[in-house]
mmCIF file with all atom_site columns, C-alpha atoms in Angstrom:
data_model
loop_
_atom_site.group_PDB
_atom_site.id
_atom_site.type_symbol
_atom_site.label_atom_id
_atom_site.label_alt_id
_atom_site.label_comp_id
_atom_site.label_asym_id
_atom_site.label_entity_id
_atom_site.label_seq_id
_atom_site.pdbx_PDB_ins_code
_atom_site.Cartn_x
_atom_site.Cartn_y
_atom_site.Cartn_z
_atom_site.occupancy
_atom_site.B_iso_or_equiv
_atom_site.pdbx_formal_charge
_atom_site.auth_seq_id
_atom_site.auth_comp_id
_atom_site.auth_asym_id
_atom_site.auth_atom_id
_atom_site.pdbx_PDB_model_num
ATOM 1   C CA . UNK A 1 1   ? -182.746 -17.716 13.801 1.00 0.00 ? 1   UNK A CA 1
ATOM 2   C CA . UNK A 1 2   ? -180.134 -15.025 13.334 1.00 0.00 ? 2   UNK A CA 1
ATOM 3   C CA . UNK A 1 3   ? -179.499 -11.653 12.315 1.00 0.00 ? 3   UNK A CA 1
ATOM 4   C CA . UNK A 1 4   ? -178.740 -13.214 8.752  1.00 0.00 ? 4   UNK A CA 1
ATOM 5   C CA . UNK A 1 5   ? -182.507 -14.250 8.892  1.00 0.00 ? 5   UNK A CA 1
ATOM 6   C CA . UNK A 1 6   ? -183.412 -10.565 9.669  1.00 0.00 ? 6   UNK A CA 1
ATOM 7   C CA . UNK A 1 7   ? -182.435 -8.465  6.582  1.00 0.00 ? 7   UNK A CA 1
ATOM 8   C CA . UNK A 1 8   ? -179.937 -5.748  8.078  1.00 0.00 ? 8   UNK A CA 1
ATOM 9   C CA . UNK A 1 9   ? -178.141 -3.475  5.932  1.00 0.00 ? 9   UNK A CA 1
ATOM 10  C CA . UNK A 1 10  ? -174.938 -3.983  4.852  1.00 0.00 ? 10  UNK A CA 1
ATOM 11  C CA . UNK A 1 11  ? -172.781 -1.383  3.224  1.00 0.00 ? 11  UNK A CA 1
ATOM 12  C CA . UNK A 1 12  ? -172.660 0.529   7.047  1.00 0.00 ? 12  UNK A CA 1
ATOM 13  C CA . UNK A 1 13  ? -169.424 0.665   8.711  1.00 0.00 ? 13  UNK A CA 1
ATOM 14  C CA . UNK A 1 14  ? -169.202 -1.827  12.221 1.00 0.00 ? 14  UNK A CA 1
ATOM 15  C CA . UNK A 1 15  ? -168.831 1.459   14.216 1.00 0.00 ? 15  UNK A CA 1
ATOM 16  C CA . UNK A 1 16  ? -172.432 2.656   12.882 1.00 0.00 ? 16  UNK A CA 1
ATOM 17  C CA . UNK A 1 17  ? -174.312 3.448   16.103 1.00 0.00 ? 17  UNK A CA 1
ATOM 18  C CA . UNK A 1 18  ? -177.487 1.238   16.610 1.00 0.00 ? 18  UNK A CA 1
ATOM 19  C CA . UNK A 1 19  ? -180.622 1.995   18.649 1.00 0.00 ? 19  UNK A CA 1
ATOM 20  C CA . UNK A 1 20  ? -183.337 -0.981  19.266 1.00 0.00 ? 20  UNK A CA 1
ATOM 21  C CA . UNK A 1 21  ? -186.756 -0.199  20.367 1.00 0.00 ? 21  UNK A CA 1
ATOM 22  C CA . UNK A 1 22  ? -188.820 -2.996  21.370 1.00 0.00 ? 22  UNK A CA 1
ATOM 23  C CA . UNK A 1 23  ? -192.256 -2.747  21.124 1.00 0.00 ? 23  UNK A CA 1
ATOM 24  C CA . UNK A 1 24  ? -194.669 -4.277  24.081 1.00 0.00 ? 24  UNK A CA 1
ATOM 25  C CA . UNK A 1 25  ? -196.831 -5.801  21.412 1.00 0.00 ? 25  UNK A CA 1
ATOM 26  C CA . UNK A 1 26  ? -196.332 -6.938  17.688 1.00 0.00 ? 26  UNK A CA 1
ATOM 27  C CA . UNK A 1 27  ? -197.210 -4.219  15.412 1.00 0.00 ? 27  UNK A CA 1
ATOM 28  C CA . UNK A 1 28  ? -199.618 -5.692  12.225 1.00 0.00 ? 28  UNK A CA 1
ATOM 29  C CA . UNK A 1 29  ? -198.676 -5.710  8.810  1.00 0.00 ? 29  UNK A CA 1
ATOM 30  C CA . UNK A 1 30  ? -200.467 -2.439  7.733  1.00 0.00 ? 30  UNK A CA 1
ATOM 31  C CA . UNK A 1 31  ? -198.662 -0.843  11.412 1.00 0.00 ? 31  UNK A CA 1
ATOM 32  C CA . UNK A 1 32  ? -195.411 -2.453  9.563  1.00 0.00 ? 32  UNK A CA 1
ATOM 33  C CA . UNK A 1 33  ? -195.569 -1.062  6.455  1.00 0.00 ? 33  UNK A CA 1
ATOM 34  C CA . UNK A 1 34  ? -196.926 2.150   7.854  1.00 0.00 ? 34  UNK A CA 1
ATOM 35  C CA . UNK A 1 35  ? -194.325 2.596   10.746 1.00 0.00 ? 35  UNK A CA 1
ATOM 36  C CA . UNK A 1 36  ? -191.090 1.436   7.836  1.00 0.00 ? 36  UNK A CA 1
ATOM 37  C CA . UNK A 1 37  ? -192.512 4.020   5.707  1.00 0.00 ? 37  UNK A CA 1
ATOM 38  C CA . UNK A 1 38  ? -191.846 6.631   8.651  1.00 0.00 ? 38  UNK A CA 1
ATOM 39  C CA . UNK A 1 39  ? -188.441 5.591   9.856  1.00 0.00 ? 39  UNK A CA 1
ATOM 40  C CA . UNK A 1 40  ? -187.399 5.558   5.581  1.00 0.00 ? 40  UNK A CA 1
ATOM 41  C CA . UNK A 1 41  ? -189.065 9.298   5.634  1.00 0.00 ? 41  UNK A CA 1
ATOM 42  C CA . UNK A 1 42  ? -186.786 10.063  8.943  1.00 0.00 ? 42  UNK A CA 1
ATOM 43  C CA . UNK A 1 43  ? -183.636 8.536   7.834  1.00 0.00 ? 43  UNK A CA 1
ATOM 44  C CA . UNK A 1 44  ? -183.853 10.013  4.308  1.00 0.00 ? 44  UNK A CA 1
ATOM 45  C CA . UNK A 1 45  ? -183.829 13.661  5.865  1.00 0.00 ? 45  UNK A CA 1
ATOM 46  C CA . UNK A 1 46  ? -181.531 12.790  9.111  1.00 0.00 ? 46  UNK A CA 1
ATOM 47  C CA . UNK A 1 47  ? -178.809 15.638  9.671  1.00 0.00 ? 47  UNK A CA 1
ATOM 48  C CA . UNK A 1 48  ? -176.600 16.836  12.183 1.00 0.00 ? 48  UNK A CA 1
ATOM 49  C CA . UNK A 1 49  ? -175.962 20.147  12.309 1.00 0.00 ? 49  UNK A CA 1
ATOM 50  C CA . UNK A 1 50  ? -177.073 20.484  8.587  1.00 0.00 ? 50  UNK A CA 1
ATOM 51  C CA . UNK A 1 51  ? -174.990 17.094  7.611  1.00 0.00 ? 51  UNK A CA 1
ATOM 52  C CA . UNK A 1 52  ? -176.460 14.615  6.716  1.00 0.00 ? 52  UNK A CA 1
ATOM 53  C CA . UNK A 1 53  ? -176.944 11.279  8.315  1.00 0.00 ? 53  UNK A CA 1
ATOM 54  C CA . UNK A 1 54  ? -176.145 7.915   6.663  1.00 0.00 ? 54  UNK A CA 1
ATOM 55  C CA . UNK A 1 55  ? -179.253 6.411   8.125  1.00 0.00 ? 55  UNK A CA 1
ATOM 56  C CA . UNK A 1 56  ? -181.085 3.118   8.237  1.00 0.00 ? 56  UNK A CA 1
ATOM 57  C CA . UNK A 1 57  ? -184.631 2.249   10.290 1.00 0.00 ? 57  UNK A CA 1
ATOM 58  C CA . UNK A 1 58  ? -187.238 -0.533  9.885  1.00 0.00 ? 58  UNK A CA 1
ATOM 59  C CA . UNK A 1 59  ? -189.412 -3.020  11.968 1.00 0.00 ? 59  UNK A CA 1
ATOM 60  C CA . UNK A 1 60  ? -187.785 -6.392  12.404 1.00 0.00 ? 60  UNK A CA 1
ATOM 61  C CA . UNK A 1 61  ? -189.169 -9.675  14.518 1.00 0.00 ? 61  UNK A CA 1
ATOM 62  C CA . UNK A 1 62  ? -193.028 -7.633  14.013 1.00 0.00 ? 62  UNK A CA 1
ATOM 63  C CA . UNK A 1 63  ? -191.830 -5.142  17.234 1.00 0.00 ? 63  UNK A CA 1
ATOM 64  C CA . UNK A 1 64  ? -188.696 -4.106  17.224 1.00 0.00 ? 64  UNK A CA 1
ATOM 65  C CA . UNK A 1 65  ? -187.554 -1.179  15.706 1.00 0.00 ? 65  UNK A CA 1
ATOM 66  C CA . UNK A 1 66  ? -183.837 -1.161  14.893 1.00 0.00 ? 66  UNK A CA 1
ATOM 67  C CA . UNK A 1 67  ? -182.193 2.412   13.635 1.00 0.00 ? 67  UNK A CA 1
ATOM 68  C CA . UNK A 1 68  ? -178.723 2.897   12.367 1.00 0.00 ? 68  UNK A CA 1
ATOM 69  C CA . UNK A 1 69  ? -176.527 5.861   11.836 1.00 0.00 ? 69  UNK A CA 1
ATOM 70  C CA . UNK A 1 70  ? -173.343 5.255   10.390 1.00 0.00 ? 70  UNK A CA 1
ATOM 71  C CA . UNK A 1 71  ? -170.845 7.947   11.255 1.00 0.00 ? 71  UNK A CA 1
ATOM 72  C CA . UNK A 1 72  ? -168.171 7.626   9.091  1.00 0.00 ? 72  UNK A CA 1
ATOM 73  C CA . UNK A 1 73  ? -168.673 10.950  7.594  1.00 0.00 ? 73  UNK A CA 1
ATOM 74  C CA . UNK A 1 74  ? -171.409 12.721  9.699  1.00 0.00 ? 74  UNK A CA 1
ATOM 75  C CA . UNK A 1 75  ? -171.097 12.032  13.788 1.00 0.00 ? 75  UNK A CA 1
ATOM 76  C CA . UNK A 1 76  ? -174.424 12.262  15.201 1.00 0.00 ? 76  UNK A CA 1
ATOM 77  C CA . UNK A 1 77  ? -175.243 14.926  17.543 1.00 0.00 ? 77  UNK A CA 1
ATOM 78  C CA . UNK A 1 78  ? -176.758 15.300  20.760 1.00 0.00 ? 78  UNK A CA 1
ATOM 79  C CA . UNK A 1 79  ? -180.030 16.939  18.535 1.00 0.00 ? 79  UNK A CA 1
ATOM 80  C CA . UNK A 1 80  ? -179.797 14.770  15.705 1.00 0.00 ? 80  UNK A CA 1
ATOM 81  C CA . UNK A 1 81  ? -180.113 11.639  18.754 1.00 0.00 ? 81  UNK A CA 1
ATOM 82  C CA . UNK A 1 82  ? -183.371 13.426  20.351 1.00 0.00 ? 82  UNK A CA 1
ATOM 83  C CA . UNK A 1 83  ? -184.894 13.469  16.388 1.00 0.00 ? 83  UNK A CA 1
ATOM 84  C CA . UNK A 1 84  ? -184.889 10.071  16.447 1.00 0.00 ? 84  UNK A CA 1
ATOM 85  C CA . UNK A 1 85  ? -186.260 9.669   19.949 1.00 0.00 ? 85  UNK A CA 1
ATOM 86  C CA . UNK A 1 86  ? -188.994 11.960  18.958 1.00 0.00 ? 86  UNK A CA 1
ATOM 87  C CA . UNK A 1 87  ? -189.798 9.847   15.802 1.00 0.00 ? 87  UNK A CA 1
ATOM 88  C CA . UNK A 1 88  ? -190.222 6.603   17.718 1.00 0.00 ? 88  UNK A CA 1
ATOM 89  C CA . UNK A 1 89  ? -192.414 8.472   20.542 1.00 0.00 ? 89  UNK A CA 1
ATOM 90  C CA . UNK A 1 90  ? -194.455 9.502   17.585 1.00 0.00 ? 90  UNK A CA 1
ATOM 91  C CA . UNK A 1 91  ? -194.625 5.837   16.947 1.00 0.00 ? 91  UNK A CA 1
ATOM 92  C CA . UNK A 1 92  ? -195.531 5.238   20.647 1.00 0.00 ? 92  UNK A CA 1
ATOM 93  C CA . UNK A 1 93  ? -198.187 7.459   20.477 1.00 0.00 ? 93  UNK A CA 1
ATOM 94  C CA . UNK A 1 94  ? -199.769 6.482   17.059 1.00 0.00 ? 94  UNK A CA 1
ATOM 95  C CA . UNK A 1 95  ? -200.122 3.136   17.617 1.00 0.00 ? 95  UNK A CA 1
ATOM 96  C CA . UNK A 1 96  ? -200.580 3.313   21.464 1.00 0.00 ? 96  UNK A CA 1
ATOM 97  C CA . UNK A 1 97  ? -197.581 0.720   22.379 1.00 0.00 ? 97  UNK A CA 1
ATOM 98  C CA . UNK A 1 98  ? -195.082 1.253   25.023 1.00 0.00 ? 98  UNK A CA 1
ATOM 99  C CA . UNK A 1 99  ? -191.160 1.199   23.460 1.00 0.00 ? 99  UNK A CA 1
ATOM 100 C CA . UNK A 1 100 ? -189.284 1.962   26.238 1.00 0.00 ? 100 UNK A CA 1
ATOM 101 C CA . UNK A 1 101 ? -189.904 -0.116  28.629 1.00 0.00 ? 101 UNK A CA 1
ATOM 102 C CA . UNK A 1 102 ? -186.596 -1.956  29.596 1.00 0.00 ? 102 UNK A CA 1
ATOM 103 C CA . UNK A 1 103 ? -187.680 -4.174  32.254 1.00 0.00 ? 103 UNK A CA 1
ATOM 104 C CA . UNK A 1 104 ? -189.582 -5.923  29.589 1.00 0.00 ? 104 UNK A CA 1
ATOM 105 C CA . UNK A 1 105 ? -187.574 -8.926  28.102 1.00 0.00 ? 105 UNK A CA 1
ATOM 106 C CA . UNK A 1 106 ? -187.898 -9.701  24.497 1.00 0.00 ? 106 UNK A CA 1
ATOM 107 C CA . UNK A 1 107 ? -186.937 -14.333 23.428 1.00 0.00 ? 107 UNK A CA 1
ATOM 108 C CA . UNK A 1 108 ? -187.292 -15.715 20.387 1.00 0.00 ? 108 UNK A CA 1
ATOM 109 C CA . UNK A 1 109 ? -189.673 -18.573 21.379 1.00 0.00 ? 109 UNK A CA 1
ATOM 110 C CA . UNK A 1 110 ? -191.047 -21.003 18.114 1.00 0.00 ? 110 UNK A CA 1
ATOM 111 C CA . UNK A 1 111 ? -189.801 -17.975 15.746 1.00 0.00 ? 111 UNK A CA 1
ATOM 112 C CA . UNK A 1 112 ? -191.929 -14.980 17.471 1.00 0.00 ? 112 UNK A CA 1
ATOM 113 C CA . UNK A 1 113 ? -190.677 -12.462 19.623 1.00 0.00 ? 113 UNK A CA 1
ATOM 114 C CA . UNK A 1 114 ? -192.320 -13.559 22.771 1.00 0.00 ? 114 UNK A CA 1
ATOM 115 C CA . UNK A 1 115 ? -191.687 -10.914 26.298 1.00 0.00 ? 115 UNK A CA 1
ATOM 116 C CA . UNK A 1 116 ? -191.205 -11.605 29.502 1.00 0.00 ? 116 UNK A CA 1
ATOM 117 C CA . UNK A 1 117 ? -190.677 -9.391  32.675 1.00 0.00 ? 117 UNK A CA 1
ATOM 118 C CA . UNK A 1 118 ? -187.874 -9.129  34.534 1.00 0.00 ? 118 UNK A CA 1
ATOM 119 C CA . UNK A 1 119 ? -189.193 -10.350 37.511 1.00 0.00 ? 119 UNK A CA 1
ATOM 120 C CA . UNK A 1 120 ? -190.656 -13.642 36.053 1.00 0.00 ? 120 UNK A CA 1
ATOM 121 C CA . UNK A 1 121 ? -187.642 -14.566 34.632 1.00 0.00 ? 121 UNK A CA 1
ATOM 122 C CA . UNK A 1 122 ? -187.130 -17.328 37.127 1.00 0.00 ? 122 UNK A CA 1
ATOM 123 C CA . UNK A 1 123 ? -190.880 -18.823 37.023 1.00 0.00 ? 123 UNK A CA 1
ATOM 124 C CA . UNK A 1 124 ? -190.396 -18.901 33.067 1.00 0.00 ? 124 UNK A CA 1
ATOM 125 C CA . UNK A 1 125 ? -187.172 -20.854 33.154 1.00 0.00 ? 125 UNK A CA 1
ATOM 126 C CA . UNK A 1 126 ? -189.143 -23.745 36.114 1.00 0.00 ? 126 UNK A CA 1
ATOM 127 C CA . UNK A 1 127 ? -191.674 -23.672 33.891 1.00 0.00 ? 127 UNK A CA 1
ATOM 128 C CA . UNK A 1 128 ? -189.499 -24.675 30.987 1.00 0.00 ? 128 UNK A CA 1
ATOM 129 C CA . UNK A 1 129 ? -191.073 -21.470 28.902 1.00 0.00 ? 129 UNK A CA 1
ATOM 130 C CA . UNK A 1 130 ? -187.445 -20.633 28.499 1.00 0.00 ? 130 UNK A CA 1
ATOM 131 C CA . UNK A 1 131 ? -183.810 -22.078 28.602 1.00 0.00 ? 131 UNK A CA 1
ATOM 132 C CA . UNK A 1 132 ? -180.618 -21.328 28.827 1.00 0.00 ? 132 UNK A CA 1
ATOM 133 C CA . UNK A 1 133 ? -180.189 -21.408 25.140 1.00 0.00 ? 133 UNK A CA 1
ATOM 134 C CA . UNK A 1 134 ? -183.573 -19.924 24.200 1.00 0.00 ? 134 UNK A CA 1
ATOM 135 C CA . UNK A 1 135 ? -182.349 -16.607 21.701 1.00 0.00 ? 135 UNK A CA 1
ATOM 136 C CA . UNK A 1 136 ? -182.709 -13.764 24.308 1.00 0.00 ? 136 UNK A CA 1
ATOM 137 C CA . UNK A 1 137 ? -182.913 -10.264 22.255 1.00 0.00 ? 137 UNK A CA 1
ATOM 138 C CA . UNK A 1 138 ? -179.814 -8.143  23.655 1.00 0.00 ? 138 UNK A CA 1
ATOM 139 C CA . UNK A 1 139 ? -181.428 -4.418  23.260 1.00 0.00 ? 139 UNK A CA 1
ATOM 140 C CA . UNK A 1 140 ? -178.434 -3.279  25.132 1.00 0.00 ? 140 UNK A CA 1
ATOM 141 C CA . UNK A 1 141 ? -176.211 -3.426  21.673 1.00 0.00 ? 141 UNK A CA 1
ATOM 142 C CA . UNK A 1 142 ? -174.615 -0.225  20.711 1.00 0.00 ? 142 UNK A CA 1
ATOM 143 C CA . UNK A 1 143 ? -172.799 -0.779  17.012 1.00 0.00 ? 143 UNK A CA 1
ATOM 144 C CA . UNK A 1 144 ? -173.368 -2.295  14.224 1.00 0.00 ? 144 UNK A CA 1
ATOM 145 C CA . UNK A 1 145 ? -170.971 -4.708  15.076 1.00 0.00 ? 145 UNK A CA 1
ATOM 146 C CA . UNK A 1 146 ? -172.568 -5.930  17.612 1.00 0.00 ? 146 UNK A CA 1
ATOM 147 C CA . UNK A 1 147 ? -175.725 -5.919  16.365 1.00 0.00 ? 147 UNK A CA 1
ATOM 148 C CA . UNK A 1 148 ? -174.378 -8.299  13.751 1.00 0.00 ? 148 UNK A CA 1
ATOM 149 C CA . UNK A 1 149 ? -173.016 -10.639 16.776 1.00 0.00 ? 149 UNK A CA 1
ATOM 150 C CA . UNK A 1 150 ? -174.304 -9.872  20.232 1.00 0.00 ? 150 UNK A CA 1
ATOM 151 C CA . UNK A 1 151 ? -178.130 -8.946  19.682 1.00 0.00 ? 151 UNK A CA 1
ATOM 152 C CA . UNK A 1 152 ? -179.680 -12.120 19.082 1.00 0.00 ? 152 UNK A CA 1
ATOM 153 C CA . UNK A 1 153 ? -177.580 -14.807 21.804 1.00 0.00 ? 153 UNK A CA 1
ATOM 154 C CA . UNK A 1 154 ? -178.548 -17.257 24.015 1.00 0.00 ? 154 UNK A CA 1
ATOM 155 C CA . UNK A 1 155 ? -179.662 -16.503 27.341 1.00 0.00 ? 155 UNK A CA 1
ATOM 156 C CA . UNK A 1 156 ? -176.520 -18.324 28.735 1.00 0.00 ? 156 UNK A CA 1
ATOM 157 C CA . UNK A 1 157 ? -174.334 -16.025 27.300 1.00 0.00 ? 157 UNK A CA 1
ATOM 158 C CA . UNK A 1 158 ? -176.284 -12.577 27.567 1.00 0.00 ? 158 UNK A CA 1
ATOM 159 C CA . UNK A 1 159 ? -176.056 -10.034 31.028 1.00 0.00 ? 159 UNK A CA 1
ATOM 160 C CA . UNK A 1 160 ? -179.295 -12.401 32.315 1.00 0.00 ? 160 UNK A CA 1
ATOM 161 C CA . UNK A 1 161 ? -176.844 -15.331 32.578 1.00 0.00 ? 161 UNK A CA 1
ATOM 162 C CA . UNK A 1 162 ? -176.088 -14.796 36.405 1.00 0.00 ? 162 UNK A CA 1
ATOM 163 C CA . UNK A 1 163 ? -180.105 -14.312 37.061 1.00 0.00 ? 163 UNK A CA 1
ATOM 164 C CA . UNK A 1 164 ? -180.338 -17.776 35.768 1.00 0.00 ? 164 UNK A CA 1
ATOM 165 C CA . UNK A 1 165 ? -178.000 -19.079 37.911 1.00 0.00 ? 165 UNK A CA 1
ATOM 166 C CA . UNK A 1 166 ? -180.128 -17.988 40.787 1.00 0.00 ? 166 UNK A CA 1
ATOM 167 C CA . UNK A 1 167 ? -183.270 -19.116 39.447 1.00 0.00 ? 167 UNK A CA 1
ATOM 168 C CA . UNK A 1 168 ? -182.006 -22.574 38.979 1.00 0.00 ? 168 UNK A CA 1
#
């Protein structure tokens, strides 16, 4: 699995800023279509400072929520940021699931997002759950660009690497 599996948008420049919100459970298919409908609504009225936003927001793996602003033509403010904050607390809220919690690690394990804390990353690689190859979800990623070619990597090559090391 890639990112070519996962539908992004193309047409955005590699500089576009990107925001990733993992949820701490799948959403279902209604939740889906309900919560896409939402982010389209947001992104279709995004401004900064009256400009508006070339925007782009949807549910990918069944829990993460991915949003892109490219900035070629309107930067996004400090306000315009907090909207979109304020959208996916919304989200938090409605369908009572926790997207900020960073301590919670997201693997692709048999094609589903599968999560893992932080602190059991060491049992789960004894236990064979997860390898050094298994696709680790990079959250971290902060362009398009990026997105594109750091988001989904193998634990090996991701920030966890040197916990890994330890573990093993």
């Amino acid at each position: 699995m890639d990112t070519k599996d996962i539908h992004l948008p193309s047409g955005f420049s590699p500089a576009s800023r990107v925001w990733i919100y993992q949820s701490n459970r799948p959403f279902n298919e209604q939740e889906i279509r309900e919560i896409d409908e939402q982010l389209l609504q947001f992104t279709e009225q995004w401004n900064a400072h009256g400009a508006p936003v070339k925007g782009w927001g949807r549910v990918v793996l069944g829990q993460v929520v991915i949003l892109i602003a490219d900035e070629t033509d309107t930067t996004v403010s400090g306000c315009s940021t907090d909207s979109s904050v304020r959208v996916i607390k919304s989200i938090e809220k409605q369908y009572n699931v926790n997207m900020f919690d960073r301590l919670l690690l997201g693997f692709i394990v048999k094609d589903k997002v599968q999560l893992l804390p932080m602190a059991q990353l060491g049992y789960a690689m004894e236990q064979g759950f997860i390898d050094e190859n298994t696709l680790y979800l990079n959250n971290t990623v902060l362009t398009k660009a990026d997105l594109d070619t750091k988001w989904l990597i193998p634990l090996k090559d991701s920030w966890l690497a040197h916990k890994v090391a330890k573990a093993s």
